[in-house]
Short mmCIF file of C-alpha atoms in Angstrom, two decimals:
data_model
loop_
_atom_site.label_atom_id
_atom_site.label_comp_id
_atom_site.label_asym_id
_atom_site.label_seq_id
_atom_site.Cartn_x
_atom_site.Cartn_y
_atom_site.Cartn_z
CA MET A 106 -0.09 -0.42 -0.04
CA GLY A 107 2.88 2.23 1.14
CA LYS A 108 4.71 1.58 -2.11
CA VAL A 109 1.65 2.66 -4.55
CA LEU A 110 0.14 5.32 -2.76
CA LEU A 111 3.77 7.27 -3.67
CA GLU A 112 3.73 5.45 -7.21
CA LYS A 113 0.30 7.58 -6.88
CA LEU A 114 1.63 10.78 -5.58
CA LEU A 115 4.51 11.33 -7.34
CA ARG A 116 2.77 10.39 -10.90
CA CYS A 117 -0.52 12.46 -10.14
CA CYS A 118 0.08 14.98 -8.00
CA PRO A 119 2.92 16.92 -9.78
CA GLY A 120 1.91 20.02 -6.84
CA VAL A 121 3.44 18.26 -4.10
CA LYS A 122 7.19 19.32 -3.74
CA ALA A 123 8.13 16.63 -0.77
CA ILE A 124 7.51 13.24 1.19
CA TYR A 125 8.62 12.74 3.46
CA VAL A 126 8.90 8.48 4.15
CA MET A 127 9.26 7.18 7.45
CA ALA A 128 10.41 3.63 7.40
CA ARG A 129 12.44 1.26 10.28
CA SER A 130 16.22 0.19 8.47
CA LYS A 131 15.55 -3.82 7.22
CA ARG A 132 17.78 -6.42 6.45
CA ALA A 133 20.46 -4.19 7.44
CA MET A 134 19.64 -1.73 5.28
CA CYS A 135 18.94 2.26 6.22
CA PRO A 136 15.74 3.97 5.08
CA THR A 137 17.34 5.82 2.00
CA THR A 138 18.95 2.75 0.64
CA ARG A 139 15.53 0.71 1.43
CA MET A 140 14.29 3.44 -0.60
CA GLN A 141 16.90 3.35 -3.48
CA GLU A 142 15.82 -0.03 -3.91
CA ILE A 143 12.41 0.13 -3.95
CA SER A 144 12.99 2.95 -6.63
CA LYS A 145 14.13 -0.08 -9.06
CA LEU A 146 10.12 -1.98 -8.69
CA PRO A 147 9.00 -2.67 -11.48
CA LEU A 148 5.59 -0.27 -9.79
CA PHE A 149 7.69 2.18 -10.73
CA GLU A 150 9.39 1.80 -14.03
CA PRO A 151 5.93 4.17 -15.95
CA LEU A 152 6.78 6.79 -13.56
CA LEU A 153 10.37 6.71 -14.21
CA ILE A 154 9.78 7.11 -17.74
CA GLN A 155 7.78 9.74 -17.51
CA ASP A 156 10.50 11.82 -15.10
CA PRO A 157 13.62 9.99 -14.29
CA ASN A 158 14.50 12.20 -11.36
CA ALA A 159 10.91 11.47 -9.53
CA PHE A 160 12.11 10.06 -6.41
CA SER A 161 13.99 13.57 -5.67
CA LYS A 162 10.98 14.93 -4.40
CA VAL A 163 11.30 11.75 -1.50
CA ILE A 164 13.15 12.23 1.54
CA PRO A 165 13.12 8.80 3.36
CA ILE A 166 13.74 9.57 7.44
CA THR A 167 14.25 6.65 9.96
CA GLY A 168 11.18 6.25 12.29
CA ASP A 169 9.96 3.43 13.96
CA LEU A 170 6.67 2.95 15.37
CA THR A 171 6.98 0.56 18.37
CA LYS A 172 9.91 3.20 19.42
CA ASN A 173 9.09 6.64 22.03
CA ASN A 174 9.16 9.38 19.33
CA LEU A 175 8.83 7.68 16.86
CA GLY A 176 13.05 6.75 16.70
CA MET A 177 13.20 9.94 15.27
CA ARG A 178 16.34 12.28 15.09
CA TRP A 179 15.53 15.42 16.69
CA GLU A 180 16.93 17.66 13.61
CA CYS A 181 14.48 14.98 11.70
CA ARG A 182 11.84 15.82 13.82
CA ASP A 183 11.92 19.56 13.53
CA ASP A 184 12.35 19.17 10.07
CA VAL A 185 9.21 17.22 9.64
CA ILE A 186 7.30 19.78 11.99
CA ASP A 187 7.91 22.42 10.32
CA GLN A 188 7.49 21.62 6.44
CA VAL A 189 4.98 18.32 6.50
CA GLN A 190 1.01 19.41 5.34
CA ILE A 191 -0.57 16.44 5.12
CA VAL A 192 -0.29 12.86 7.04
CA PHE A 193 -1.05 9.47 5.34
CA ASN A 194 -1.00 6.59 8.45
CA LEU A 195 -0.37 3.79 6.71
CA GLY A 196 2.07 1.98 9.48
CA ALA A 197 0.94 -1.47 10.98
CA SER A 198 1.58 -4.56 12.09
CA LEU A 199 0.05 -6.94 9.96
CA ARG A 200 0.63 -10.00 10.72
CA LEU A 201 -3.16 -11.64 12.14
CA ASP A 202 -1.15 -14.27 14.22
CA ALA A 203 0.43 -11.98 16.34
CA ASP A 204 0.66 -11.56 20.18
CA LEU A 205 -1.36 -8.54 21.76
CA LYS A 206 1.53 -6.94 23.30
CA ASP A 207 2.58 -6.25 20.09
CA HIS A 208 0.11 -4.90 17.99
CA VAL A 209 -0.71 -2.55 20.48
CA SER A 210 2.49 -1.82 20.48
CA ALA A 211 2.91 -0.22 16.46
CA ASN A 212 -0.94 -0.48 16.35
CA LEU A 213 -2.58 1.45 18.77
CA MET A 214 0.75 3.06 21.00
CA GLY A 215 2.78 4.03 17.27
CA THR A 216 -0.59 5.88 16.16
CA LYS A 217 -1.12 7.24 19.13
CA ARG A 218 2.89 8.65 18.40
CA VAL A 219 2.04 10.51 14.82
CA LEU A 220 -0.68 11.85 16.31
CA GLU A 221 0.82 13.44 18.98
CA LEU A 222 3.97 14.33 16.16
CA ALA A 223 1.19 15.84 13.76
CA GLN A 224 -0.19 18.07 16.30
CA ASN A 225 3.04 19.65 16.62
CA MET A 226 3.05 20.36 12.79
CA LYS A 227 2.12 23.89 12.59
CA ASN A 228 0.91 23.40 9.05
CA LEU A 229 -0.92 20.73 9.00
CA GLU A 230 -3.93 20.90 6.37
CA SER A 231 -5.17 17.24 6.61
CA PHE A 232 -4.08 13.54 8.79
CA VAL A 233 -5.01 10.35 7.12
CA HIS A 234 -5.14 6.89 9.32
CA VAL A 235 -5.81 4.20 7.19
CA SER A 236 -8.16 1.19 9.29
CA THR A 237 -9.89 -1.74 7.91
CA VAL A 238 -12.72 -2.37 7.25
CA PHE A 239 -13.20 -5.48 9.00
CA CYS A 240 -12.62 -3.53 12.45
CA GLN A 241 -15.77 -3.68 12.67
CA CYS A 242 -16.96 -7.34 13.92
CA GLU A 243 -20.13 -6.82 15.46
CA PRO A 244 -22.78 -5.11 13.43
CA PRO A 245 -24.39 -6.69 10.28
CA VAL A 246 -23.55 -3.28 8.17
CA VAL A 247 -19.71 -2.12 8.47
CA GLU A 248 -21.01 1.92 8.62
CA GLU A 249 -19.29 4.68 7.80
CA LYS A 250 -18.77 5.83 11.42
CA ILE A 251 -16.67 5.18 14.82
CA PHE A 252 -18.71 2.48 16.65
CA GLN A 253 -17.11 2.86 20.52
CA PRO A 254 -15.39 -0.31 21.56
CA ARG A 255 -16.00 -2.35 24.51
CA VAL A 256 -12.71 -0.89 26.32
CA ASN A 257 -10.96 1.53 26.32
CA PRO A 258 -7.56 2.33 24.55
CA HIS A 259 -5.57 4.42 26.50
CA ALA A 260 -6.48 0.92 29.72
CA VAL A 261 -5.53 -1.59 26.73
CA ILE A 262 -2.10 0.64 26.37
CA ASP A 263 -1.05 0.82 30.43
CA LEU A 264 -2.84 -2.51 30.23
CA THR A 265 0.62 -4.02 27.76
CA GLU A 266 3.10 -2.00 29.09
CA TRP A 267 3.42 -4.43 32.22
CA LEU A 268 2.97 -7.34 30.00
CA SER A 269 6.38 -9.78 29.43
CA GLN A 270 4.97 -13.11 30.14
CA LYS A 271 3.62 -14.61 26.86
CA GLU A 272 1.19 -16.90 29.14
CA ASN A 273 0.03 -14.06 30.51
CA HIS A 274 -1.56 -12.56 27.27
CA ARG A 275 -3.56 -15.63 26.53
CA GLU A 276 -6.07 -15.14 29.16
CA ILE A 277 -6.02 -11.89 29.06
CA THR A 278 -6.68 -11.63 25.18
CA GLU A 279 -8.81 -14.00 25.43
CA LYS A 280 -11.17 -11.47 27.50
CA LEU A 281 -10.15 -8.32 25.34
CA LEU A 282 -11.21 -9.73 22.10
CA GLY A 283 -14.49 -10.14 22.37
CA ASP A 284 -15.79 -10.41 19.04
CA HIS A 285 -13.02 -9.48 17.25
CA PRO A 286 -10.87 -12.87 15.47
CA ASN A 287 -7.44 -11.07 16.35
CA CYS A 288 -6.12 -8.38 17.53
CA TYR A 289 -5.29 -7.11 14.87
CA THR A 290 -8.54 -5.94 13.96
CA PHE A 291 -9.03 -5.04 17.95
CA THR A 292 -6.43 -2.83 18.04
CA LYS A 293 -7.24 -1.47 14.88
CA GLN A 294 -10.57 -0.61 16.34
CA LEU A 295 -8.93 1.27 19.50
CA ALA A 296 -6.85 2.92 16.72
CA GLU A 297 -9.69 4.61 15.23
CA THR A 298 -11.06 5.46 18.86
CA LEU A 299 -7.37 7.54 19.94
CA VAL A 300 -8.13 9.65 16.39
CA ASP A 301 -11.51 10.08 17.02
CA GLU A 302 -9.98 11.72 19.95
CA TYR A 303 -8.26 14.23 18.00
CA LYS A 304 -10.67 15.06 15.84
CA THR A 305 -10.58 18.97 17.68
CA SER A 306 -7.39 19.72 17.10
CA ILE A 307 -6.33 17.72 14.46
CA PRO A 308 -8.13 17.63 10.77
CA VAL A 309 -8.29 13.89 10.80
CA SER A 310 -9.71 11.64 8.95
CA ILE A 311 -10.19 7.65 8.46
CA VAL A 312 -9.84 5.11 5.39
CA ARG A 313 -10.92 1.39 5.80
CA PRO A 314 -9.94 -1.04 3.28
CA ALA A 315 -11.36 -4.27 2.60
CA ILE A 316 -9.04 -7.56 1.63
CA VAL A 317 -6.53 -5.07 -0.41
CA THR A 318 -6.09 -7.18 -3.52
CA PRO A 319 -3.04 -6.49 -6.95
CA SER A 320 -3.86 -3.48 -8.64
CA HIS A 321 -6.57 -3.36 -10.90
CA HIS A 322 -5.58 -0.45 -13.75
CA ASP A 323 -2.61 1.56 -11.57
CA PRO A 324 -0.47 2.47 -12.83
CA PHE A 325 -1.01 -1.55 -14.47
CA PRO A 326 -2.83 -4.76 -14.24
CA GLY A 327 -1.17 -6.89 -10.93
CA TRP A 328 0.73 -5.20 -8.90
CA VAL A 329 1.38 -6.85 -6.34
CA ASP A 330 4.36 -8.25 -3.67
CA SER A 331 2.64 -9.64 -0.82
CA LEU A 332 1.45 -13.24 -1.04
CA ASN A 333 -1.56 -12.16 2.33
CA GLY A 334 -4.82 -12.63 1.77
CA PRO A 335 -6.67 -14.63 -1.46
CA ILE A 336 -3.60 -13.88 -3.30
CA GLY A 337 -1.42 -16.46 -1.02
CA VAL A 338 -4.93 -19.11 -0.24
CA LEU A 339 -3.99 -19.77 -4.94
CA VAL A 340 -0.81 -20.13 -5.07
CA ALA A 341 -0.68 -22.30 -2.79
CA GLY A 342 -3.24 -24.45 -4.33
CA GLY A 343 -1.70 -23.87 -7.44
CA LYS A 344 2.09 -25.06 -5.51
CA GLY A 345 -0.10 -28.03 -4.80
CA VAL A 346 0.70 -27.53 -1.41
CA LEU A 347 -2.96 -26.49 0.35
CA ARG A 348 -6.21 -28.84 -0.27
CA SER A 349 -8.97 -28.26 1.94
CA MET A 350 -9.81 -24.57 3.32
CA MET A 351 -12.65 -24.34 5.46
CA CYS A 352 -14.92 -20.99 3.03
CA GLY A 353 -18.61 -20.55 2.66
CA ASN A 354 -18.67 -20.46 -1.10
CA ASP A 355 -22.15 -18.57 -1.18
CA ASN A 356 -21.02 -16.14 2.03
CA LYS A 357 -19.87 -11.99 0.54
CA SER A 358 -16.38 -10.90 0.49
CA GLN A 359 -15.19 -7.81 0.61
CA MET A 360 -12.44 -7.05 -1.17
CA VAL A 361 -10.39 -3.48 -3.24
CA PRO A 362 -7.77 -3.27 -5.24
CA CYS A 363 -4.42 -1.75 -4.05
CA ASP A 364 -5.45 1.64 -6.73
CA VAL A 365 -8.80 2.26 -5.44
CA ALA A 366 -7.94 1.63 -2.01
CA ILE A 367 -4.69 4.65 -2.83
CA ASN A 368 -6.82 6.83 -4.44
CA ALA A 369 -10.11 7.01 -2.06
CA ILE A 370 -6.82 7.36 1.00
CA ILE A 371 -5.74 10.71 -1.10
CA LEU A 372 -9.46 12.14 -1.92
CA ALA A 373 -10.17 11.92 1.55
CA ALA A 374 -6.82 13.69 2.02
CA TRP A 375 -8.14 16.72 -0.43
CA LYS A 376 -11.12 16.72 1.10
CA ARG A 377 -10.60 16.83 4.36
CA SER A 378 -7.79 19.61 3.76
CA ALA A 379 -10.76 21.91 1.78
CA ALA A 380 -13.24 21.46 4.83
CA GLY A 381 -12.95 23.80 8.31
CA PRO A 382 -13.99 22.43 12.09
CA ILE A 383 -16.00 19.13 12.33
CA LYS A 384 -17.99 17.61 14.65
CA GLU A 385 -17.98 13.74 13.41
CA THR A 386 -14.29 12.47 12.24
CA PRO A 387 -14.94 11.68 8.18
CA VAL A 388 -14.96 7.72 7.58
CA TYR A 389 -14.90 6.33 4.24
CA ASN A 390 -15.35 2.37 3.58
CA VAL A 391 -13.24 1.65 0.64
CA SER A 392 -14.43 -1.68 -1.04
CA SER A 393 -15.39 -3.13 -4.99
CA GLY A 394 -17.69 -6.50 -2.81
CA ASP A 395 -21.06 -5.09 -3.80
CA GLU A 396 -20.30 -3.41 -7.31
CA LEU A 397 -18.79 -7.03 -8.76
CA GLN A 398 -21.03 -9.22 -5.98
CA LEU A 399 -18.30 -11.20 -5.99
CA THR A 400 -18.85 -14.31 -3.17
CA TRP A 401 -15.96 -16.46 -2.56
CA GLY A 402 -16.92 -19.23 -4.53
CA ILE A 403 -16.92 -17.19 -7.76
CA ILE A 404 -13.61 -16.10 -6.48
CA MET A 405 -12.60 -19.70 -6.06
CA ASP A 406 -13.53 -20.91 -9.09
CA LYS A 407 -12.35 -17.67 -11.62
CA GLY A 408 -8.74 -18.12 -9.25
CA LYS A 409 -9.26 -22.34 -10.29
CA GLU A 410 -9.60 -21.83 -14.33
CA ALA A 411 -6.49 -18.87 -14.19
CA LEU A 412 -4.09 -21.02 -12.32
CA ALA A 413 -4.75 -23.57 -15.09
CA LYS A 414 -4.63 -21.20 -17.97
CA TYR A 415 -1.76 -19.30 -16.66
CA PRO A 416 0.19 -21.92 -13.90
CA VAL A 417 2.56 -20.86 -11.88
CA ASP A 418 5.05 -23.31 -11.45
CA PRO A 419 4.11 -26.35 -10.18
CA GLY A 420 5.41 -27.60 -6.53
CA LEU A 421 4.50 -30.82 -4.11
CA TRP A 422 1.48 -31.80 -6.08
CA TYR A 423 -0.87 -31.37 -8.76
CA PRO A 424 -2.84 -27.94 -8.42
CA GLY A 425 -6.33 -28.79 -6.79
CA GLY A 426 -7.85 -28.83 -3.93
CA THR A 427 -11.66 -28.09 -2.06
CA THR A 428 -13.82 -25.87 -0.12
CA THR A 429 -16.21 -26.75 2.70
CA THR A 430 -18.22 -25.68 6.21
CA ASN A 431 -17.83 -29.06 8.03
CA LYS A 432 -15.00 -29.14 10.27
CA PHE A 433 -13.98 -32.49 10.48
CA ALA A 434 -13.90 -32.84 6.61
CA HIS A 435 -11.39 -29.86 6.69
CA GLU A 436 -9.52 -31.18 9.08
CA THR A 437 -9.52 -35.08 7.91
CA LYS A 438 -8.49 -33.50 4.54
CA VAL A 439 -5.49 -31.44 6.19
CA PHE A 440 -4.05 -34.24 6.80
CA PHE A 441 -4.48 -36.80 4.74
CA LEU A 442 -3.18 -34.09 1.56
CA GLN A 443 -1.62 -32.38 3.53
CA ILE A 444 0.47 -33.23 6.91
CA ILE A 445 1.24 -36.98 5.37
CA PRO A 446 2.52 -35.88 2.26
CA ALA A 447 4.32 -33.15 4.43
CA LEU A 448 5.32 -35.38 6.82
CA PHE A 449 6.84 -37.72 3.85
CA ILE A 450 8.88 -35.27 1.64
CA ASP A 451 10.49 -34.30 5.24
CA MET A 452 11.51 -38.28 6.22
CA LEU A 453 12.94 -38.33 2.28
CA LEU A 454 14.86 -35.30 2.78
CA PHE A 455 16.21 -36.24 6.24
CA ILE A 456 17.57 -39.62 4.81
CA PHE A 457 19.45 -38.05 2.31
CA GLY A 458 21.04 -35.15 4.43
CA GLN A 459 19.22 -32.18 3.30
CA LYS A 460 16.60 -29.13 5.08
CA THR A 461 13.60 -30.31 5.74
CA PHE A 462 10.81 -27.43 5.00
CA MET A 463 7.50 -29.20 4.67
CA MET A 464 6.38 -28.85 7.57
CA ARG A 465 6.89 -25.36 8.38
CA VAL A 466 5.68 -24.57 5.28
CA GLN A 467 2.29 -26.24 6.20
CA ASN A 468 2.26 -24.28 9.36
CA LYS A 469 2.64 -21.52 7.74
CA ILE A 470 -0.58 -22.38 5.20
CA ARG A 471 -3.30 -23.96 8.63
CA ASN A 472 -2.20 -20.79 10.65
CA GLY A 473 -3.15 -18.11 7.38
CA CYS A 474 -5.93 -20.14 6.68
CA GLU A 475 -6.83 -20.09 10.82
CA VAL A 476 -6.97 -16.63 10.44
CA LEU A 477 -8.82 -15.97 7.19
CA LYS A 478 -11.44 -18.20 7.89
CA TYR A 479 -13.05 -15.58 10.09
CA PHE A 480 -13.38 -13.70 7.19
CA THR A 481 -14.63 -16.23 4.51
CA MET A 482 -17.15 -17.99 6.58
CA ARG A 483 -19.61 -15.31 7.40
CA THR A 484 -20.71 -12.46 4.87
CA TRP A 485 -19.75 -9.15 5.11
CA ASN A 486 -22.22 -6.10 3.66
CA VAL A 487 -20.53 -2.60 3.68
CA ASN A 488 -21.83 0.85 3.17
CA ILE A 489 -19.54 2.69 0.76
CA ASP A 490 -21.60 6.10 0.51
CA LYS A 491 -19.48 8.32 1.25
CA THR A 492 -16.08 6.72 -0.10
CA LEU A 493 -18.71 7.04 -3.63
CA SER A 494 -19.04 11.13 -2.60
CA LEU A 495 -15.52 11.68 -2.24
CA HIS A 496 -15.90 12.35 -7.08
CA ASP A 497 -18.90 14.95 -6.43
CA ARG A 498 -16.54 17.78 -6.62
CA LEU A 499 -13.88 16.89 -9.10
CA SER A 500 -14.03 17.29 -12.50
CA LYS A 501 -14.81 14.07 -15.30
CA GLU A 502 -10.77 14.16 -15.59
CA GLU A 503 -9.75 14.25 -12.39
CA GLN A 504 -12.76 11.26 -11.35
CA GLU A 505 -10.66 9.29 -14.38
CA MET A 506 -7.62 10.07 -13.05
CA PHE A 507 -8.52 8.97 -9.27
CA PHE A 508 -11.01 6.83 -10.25
CA LEU A 509 -13.00 5.10 -7.35
CA ALA A 510 -15.22 1.78 -8.80
CA ASN A 511 -13.05 -1.10 -11.32
CA ILE A 512 -12.85 0.21 -15.53
CA ASP A 513 -14.39 -2.47 -16.40
CA THR A 514 -15.40 -5.41 -14.24
CA ASN A 515 -14.76 -8.52 -15.86
CA MET A 516 -14.13 -10.79 -13.52
CA GLU A 517 -12.10 -13.77 -15.45
CA GLU A 518 -9.46 -10.65 -17.10
CA MET A 519 -9.01 -9.09 -13.25
CA MET A 520 -8.09 -12.64 -12.03
CA LYS A 521 -5.64 -13.26 -14.59
CA HIS A 522 -3.64 -10.17 -14.06
CA ALA A 523 -3.54 -11.31 -10.46
CA ILE A 524 -2.47 -14.43 -11.32
CA LEU A 525 0.22 -13.02 -13.84
CA GLY A 526 1.16 -10.27 -11.38
CA THR A 527 1.72 -12.80 -8.53
CA LYS A 528 3.36 -15.26 -10.43
CA VAL A 529 6.07 -12.57 -11.98
CA TYR A 530 5.92 -10.33 -9.20
CA CYS A 531 6.34 -12.29 -6.41
CA LEU A 532 7.29 -15.53 -7.41
CA LYS A 533 9.57 -14.00 -9.30
CA GLU A 534 8.34 -16.65 -12.10
CA PRO A 535 8.83 -14.57 -15.68
CA LEU A 536 6.23 -15.15 -17.99
CA ASP A 537 8.38 -17.28 -20.32
CA THR A 538 8.46 -19.35 -18.18
CA LEU A 539 4.52 -20.25 -18.82
CA PRO A 540 4.78 -23.02 -21.02
CA SER A 541 7.23 -24.68 -19.41
CA ALA A 542 4.70 -24.60 -16.43
CA ARG A 543 2.24 -25.70 -18.22
CA LYS A 544 4.26 -28.72 -19.53
CA LYS A 545 4.87 -29.51 -16.07
CA LEU A 546 1.53 -29.64 -15.51
CA ILE A 547 0.62 -31.94 -17.95
CA ALA A 548 3.12 -33.89 -16.40
CA TYR A 549 1.77 -33.49 -12.78
CA TRP A 550 -1.80 -34.55 -14.53
CA ILE A 551 -0.81 -37.62 -15.72
CA VAL A 552 0.97 -38.43 -12.13
CA ASP A 553 -2.13 -37.21 -9.84
CA LYS A 554 -4.30 -39.32 -12.94
CA LEU A 555 -2.46 -42.73 -12.39
CA PHE A 556 -1.58 -42.35 -8.76
CA LYS A 557 -5.55 -42.02 -8.28
CA GLY A 558 -5.64 -44.78 -10.61
CA PHE A 559 -3.46 -47.14 -8.33
CA LEU A 560 -4.82 -46.05 -5.28
CA ILE A 561 -8.61 -46.92 -6.37
CA TYR A 562 -7.32 -50.13 -7.82
CA GLN A 563 -5.56 -51.12 -4.29
CA SER A 564 -8.84 -50.29 -2.53
CA GLY A 565 -11.01 -52.06 -4.88
CA ILE A 566 -8.53 -55.29 -4.53
CA LEU A 567 -8.78 -54.83 -1.23
CA LEU A 568 -12.15 -54.30 -0.59
CA ILE A 569 -12.85 -57.78 -2.68
CA ASN A 570 -9.90 -59.49 -0.59
CA LEU A 571 -11.91 -58.11 2.80
CA TYR A 572 -15.71 -59.37 1.13
CA PHE A 573 -14.44 -63.10 0.56
CA TRP A 574 -13.10 -63.05 4.26
CA ILE A 575 -15.72 -62.42 5.45
CA LEU A 576 -17.37 -64.65 3.72
CA GLN A 577 -15.57 -67.38 4.69
CA PHE A 578 -15.19 -65.85 8.17
CA ASP A 579 -19.17 -65.84 7.58
CA THR A 580 -19.14 -70.11 6.41
CA GLU A 581 -16.68 -70.89 9.10
CA THR A 582 -18.84 -69.65 11.91
CA PHE A 583 -22.36 -71.55 10.16
CA ASN A 584 -19.98 -75.37 10.07
CA LEU A 585 -18.99 -74.12 13.68
CA SER A 586 -22.41 -73.81 15.11
CA THR A 587 -24.08 -76.08 13.20
CA VAL A 588 -21.45 -78.62 15.01
CA THR A 589 -22.16 -77.26 18.50
CA HIS A 590 -25.83 -78.07 17.93
CA LYS A 591 -25.87 -81.17 16.77
#
């Protein structure tokens, strides 16, 4: 999301003089080095063709949401306070399986630290906090307003400051979460409440994207650099390592292409800067679910069709798998079709002195599917009226540049770009590998059918032998009972 926002601002907002990007050092790379590496991504190729010096506007600064004063040097902090006019707060911990303390530190205390910094900015015009539509788990319809949480965010911050033992987290977390499936949605809801507290001193607004998917159009279709969410599920199925998933096929899903979400974020900042004092914090839900009328069944079916036409390099087995709402059936399939093959492969790797990895892969897949289950096993209804109203004061040209609806709702075409984008940008499989991937897929299909045929044949032999054994046993029992009777 952050990269797509940066690209859009540099390409479509020429009036922007400078963009301060706060980032942590990562993999021994400082923010400046990271930004140099980011500028080489395919995402920025159209921008750099248009303006080779576009990144001269980008000013990387070292910062960390989890540290006091955001871990910023004082000279950088002073520069930001003097110069920045618009703040986009996209920083968050996205690990849905992380514990309470980690999420509170990044999503709650981190948001508070950014708000405190923004409060000191001399020329601030707009502060946009990026949340998620799934932070409201209780209502049947997610409205574009702030729902008051069951607990006070400041109390949760105070509570986690003295938590250190992980065994303590589990009991306390279960009591705090209530209807929330994980600490991510819980802390994002609390963060919205924090943002709302600053509405009289800071021009705040909140944007809630649904599940973010590859770009629909801008700067080109199919950009993605993360395997989170449904894309990761489809890839795992395409690699043959995922054979079952808990999912209601008739349940409505809520997704949004990353470029549509970014357009809403930019327009929300513009609209808030143009408005005066407000009584309520503006909230914008961003989702294409109702527009496309997507169900999880449609997504899975179209995904399988796209993977058959544009396969990723097969991994463990021929792509397949099914969805179910029956937990027993799901666990049975996972055990026999995922766990046992993974153990067998790891055993062979161990015997031949190689590093085992399949069970680690399976554990990641199981954890990811367990988290995703909360969203796939229910229908979500999201109100997006305020988001659509962001176009009201724009010219036709501006509406086309900052589109809030999918330009083309052809699901087959969208899924094609999503799969190809994932193949190229996430899995690093160039498009010229498609012919070899298709050949491998055919070979895997033949092996799959032969193996299943062998299993059916062996099962038939077993059943026939069992039948004759039972028949022989019954005959012997009958003869024995006759002799005993006589």
